PDB file of C-alpha atoms in Angstrom:
ATOM      1  CA  MET A  27      36.468  13.583 -28.666  1.00 56.00           C
ATOM      2  CA  THR A  28      37.589  12.456 -25.218  1.00 61.00           C
ATOM      3  CA  ASP A  29      38.992   9.064 -24.426  1.00 69.00           C
ATOM      4  CA  GLU A  30      37.041   8.278 -21.287  1.00 71.00           C
ATOM      5  CA  PRO A  31      38.174   5.128 -19.528  1.00 74.00           C
ATOM      6  CA  ALA A  32      35.743   2.214 -19.494  1.00 80.00           C
ATOM      7  CA  LYS A  33      33.468   2.177 -16.491  1.00 93.00           C
ATOM      8  CA  LYS A  34      34.220  -0.542 -14.004  1.00 97.00           C
ATOM      9  CA  GLY A  35      31.997  -3.565 -13.679  1.00 98.00           C
ATOM     10  CA  TYR A  36      30.908  -5.134 -10.404  1.00 98.00           C
ATOM     11  CA  TRP A  37      29.451  -8.386  -9.266  1.00 98.00           C
ATOM     12  CA  MET A  38      27.132  -7.785  -6.340  1.00 97.00           C
ATOM     13  CA  GLY A  39      25.923 -10.797  -4.474  1.00 96.00           C
ATOM     14  CA  MET A  40      24.006 -12.060  -1.523  1.00 95.00           C
ATOM     15  CA  VAL A  41      24.861 -15.664  -0.693  1.00 95.00           C
ATOM     16  CA  ASP A  42      23.465 -18.119   1.820  1.00 94.00           C
ATOM     17  CA  VAL A  43      25.898 -20.956   2.381  1.00 95.00           C
ATOM     18  CA  THR A  44      23.954 -24.185   2.815  1.00 96.00           C
ATOM     19  CA  ASP A  45      26.979 -26.490   3.109  1.00 97.00           C
ATOM     20  CA  PRO A  46      29.740 -24.659   5.008  1.00 95.00           C
ATOM     21  CA  GLU A  47      31.955 -27.742   5.085  1.00 97.00           C
ATOM     22  CA  ASN A  48      32.191 -27.888   1.273  1.00 97.00           C
ATOM     23  CA  TYR A  49      31.791 -24.201   0.343  1.00 96.00           C
ATOM     24  CA  PRO A  50      35.587 -23.678   0.463  1.00 96.00           C
ATOM     25  CA  ARG A  51      35.765 -25.959  -2.615  1.00 97.00           C
ATOM     26  CA  TYR A  52      33.855 -23.286  -4.537  1.00 97.00           C
ATOM     27  CA  ILE A  53      36.161 -20.555  -3.243  1.00 95.00           C
ATOM     28  CA  ALA A  54      39.196 -22.549  -4.430  1.00 96.00           C
ATOM     29  CA  ALA A  55      37.577 -23.286  -7.803  1.00 97.00           C
ATOM     30  CA  ASN A  56      36.605 -19.681  -8.593  1.00 96.00           C
ATOM     31  CA  LYS A  57      40.209 -18.485  -8.284  1.00 96.00           C
ATOM     32  CA  ALA A  58      41.117 -19.432 -11.877  1.00 96.00           C
ATOM     33  CA  ALA A  59      38.352 -17.288 -13.378  1.00 97.00           C
ATOM     34  CA  PHE A  60      38.854 -14.405 -10.974  1.00 98.00           C
ATOM     35  CA  ASP A  61      42.610 -14.332 -11.615  1.00 98.00           C
ATOM     36  CA  LYS A  62      42.111 -14.526 -15.400  1.00 98.00           C
ATOM     37  CA  TYR A  63      39.686 -11.580 -15.457  1.00 98.00           C
ATOM     38  CA  GLY A  64      41.415  -9.410 -12.840  1.00 98.00           C
ATOM     39  CA  ALA A  65      38.716  -9.622 -10.170  1.00 98.00           C
ATOM     40  CA  ARG A  66      39.314  -7.575  -7.013  1.00 98.00           C
ATOM     41  CA  PHE A  67      37.228  -8.286  -3.940  1.00 97.00           C
ATOM     42  CA  ILE A  68      35.845  -5.108  -2.407  1.00 97.00           C
ATOM     43  CA  VAL A  69      33.580  -7.013   0.013  1.00 96.00           C
ATOM     44  CA  ARG A  70      33.890 -10.728   0.703  1.00 92.00           C
ATOM     45  CA  GLY A  71      31.848 -12.156   3.529  1.00 83.00           C
ATOM     46  CA  GLY A  72      32.798  -9.668   6.238  1.00 86.00           C
ATOM     47  CA  ARG A  73      30.423  -8.289   8.802  1.00 89.00           C
ATOM     48  CA  GLY A  74      27.251  -6.898   7.228  1.00 90.00           C
ATOM     49  CA  GLU A  75      23.568  -6.388   7.817  1.00 89.00           C
ATOM     50  CA  VAL A  76      20.747  -6.639   5.291  1.00 89.00           C
ATOM     51  CA  LEU A  77      18.272  -3.907   6.159  1.00 92.00           C
ATOM     52  CA  GLU A  78      15.629  -4.530   3.481  1.00 92.00           C
ATOM     53  CA  GLY A  79      14.665  -7.469   1.307  1.00 90.00           C
ATOM     54  CA  PRO A  80      15.885 -11.053   1.495  1.00 87.00           C
ATOM     55  CA  THR A  81      18.618 -11.844   3.974  1.00 88.00           C
ATOM     56  CA  ALA A  82      21.969 -13.484   3.243  1.00 90.00           C
ATOM     57  CA  SER A  83      24.789 -14.846   5.331  1.00 89.00           C
ATOM     58  CA  ARG A  84      27.505 -13.545   2.947  1.00 92.00           C
ATOM     59  CA  LEU A  85      27.628 -10.301   0.994  1.00 95.00           C
ATOM     60  CA  ILE A  86      30.084  -9.800  -1.864  1.00 95.00           C
ATOM     61  CA  VAL A  87      31.195  -7.003  -4.167  1.00 97.00           C
ATOM     62  CA  ILE A  88      33.802  -7.865  -6.795  1.00 98.00           C
ATOM     63  CA  GLU A  89      35.329  -5.185  -9.023  1.00 98.00           C
ATOM     64  CA  PHE A  90      36.485  -5.669 -12.622  1.00 98.00           C
ATOM     65  CA  ASP A  91      38.201  -3.209 -14.961  1.00 97.00           C
ATOM     66  CA  SER A  92      35.055  -3.045 -17.094  1.00 97.00           C
ATOM     67  CA  TYR A  93      31.446  -4.162 -17.230  1.00 97.00           C
ATOM     68  CA  GLN A  94      32.338  -6.421 -20.159  1.00 97.00           C
ATOM     69  CA  LYS A  95      35.099  -8.152 -18.174  1.00 98.00           C
ATOM     70  CA  ALA A  96      32.635  -8.760 -15.347  1.00 98.00           C
ATOM     71  CA  LEU A  97      30.218 -10.398 -17.794  1.00 98.00           C
ATOM     72  CA  ASP A  98      32.987 -12.340 -19.521  1.00 98.00           C
ATOM     73  CA  CYS A  99      34.212 -13.708 -16.212  1.00 98.00           C
ATOM     74  CA  TYR A 100      30.749 -14.936 -15.232  1.00 98.00           C
ATOM     75  CA  HIS A 101      30.202 -16.633 -18.586  1.00 98.00           C
ATOM     76  CA  SER A 102      33.734 -18.059 -18.849  1.00 98.00           C
ATOM     77  CA  PRO A 103      34.229 -21.833 -18.853  1.00 98.00           C
ATOM     78  CA  GLU A 104      36.380 -21.454 -15.728  1.00 97.00           C
ATOM     79  CA  TYR A 105      33.635 -19.755 -13.742  1.00 98.00           C
ATOM     80  CA  GLN A 106      30.869 -21.963 -15.086  1.00 98.00           C
ATOM     81  CA  GLU A 107      32.726 -24.962 -13.606  1.00 97.00           C
ATOM     82  CA  ALA A 108      33.070 -23.184 -10.248  1.00 97.00           C
ATOM     83  CA  LEU A 109      29.417 -22.126 -10.420  1.00 97.00           C
ATOM     84  CA  LYS A 110      28.327 -25.767 -10.262  1.00 98.00           C
ATOM     85  CA  LEU A 111      30.003 -25.984  -6.850  1.00 97.00           C
ATOM     86  CA  ARG A 112      28.496 -22.724  -5.632  1.00 97.00           C
ATOM     87  CA  GLN A 113      25.046 -23.885  -6.611  1.00 97.00           C
ATOM     88  CA  ALA A 114      25.603 -27.196  -4.810  1.00 98.00           C
ATOM     89  CA  TYR A 115      26.754 -25.539  -1.568  1.00 97.00           C
ATOM     90  CA  SER A 116      24.762 -22.287  -1.455  1.00 97.00           C
ATOM     91  CA  THR A 117      21.901 -20.219  -2.802  1.00 96.00           C
ATOM     92  CA  ALA A 118      22.591 -16.767  -4.183  1.00 96.00           C
ATOM     93  CA  HIS A 119      21.291 -13.563  -5.728  1.00 95.00           C
ATOM     94  CA  ILE A 120      23.955 -12.215  -8.106  1.00 97.00           C
ATOM     95  CA  ALA A 121      23.843  -9.060 -10.234  1.00 97.00           C
ATOM     96  CA  ILE A 122      26.449  -7.581 -12.555  1.00 98.00           C
ATOM     97  CA  VAL A 123      26.362  -3.793 -12.738  1.00 98.00           C
ATOM     98  CA  GLU A 124      28.312  -0.991 -14.362  1.00 97.00           C
ATOM     99  CA  GLY A 125      29.952   1.523 -12.050  1.00 95.00           C
ATOM    100  CA  VAL A 126      29.763   5.298 -12.309  1.00 85.00           C
TER     101      VAL A 126
END
């Protein structure tokens, strides 16, 4: 029996900011959840190009130590509070996936 480490979990997102003046409130609010669950930004709004499918102004990839931690972070009370701000200031497509 081998003790394989848990596979990492990732949030992958495409976000269109609809209220750029207030969107930084969401970024400040999500910090508590991301710190608590050990989130590491791999991609956060840098230069990118959507080649197929719906477009987005911001692309994100956030890494967690496990798929379960990625899910737990999303469903946490801390993130659910921040989510209200994100939904007020943007539209998004978010997926949580397990890494290889």
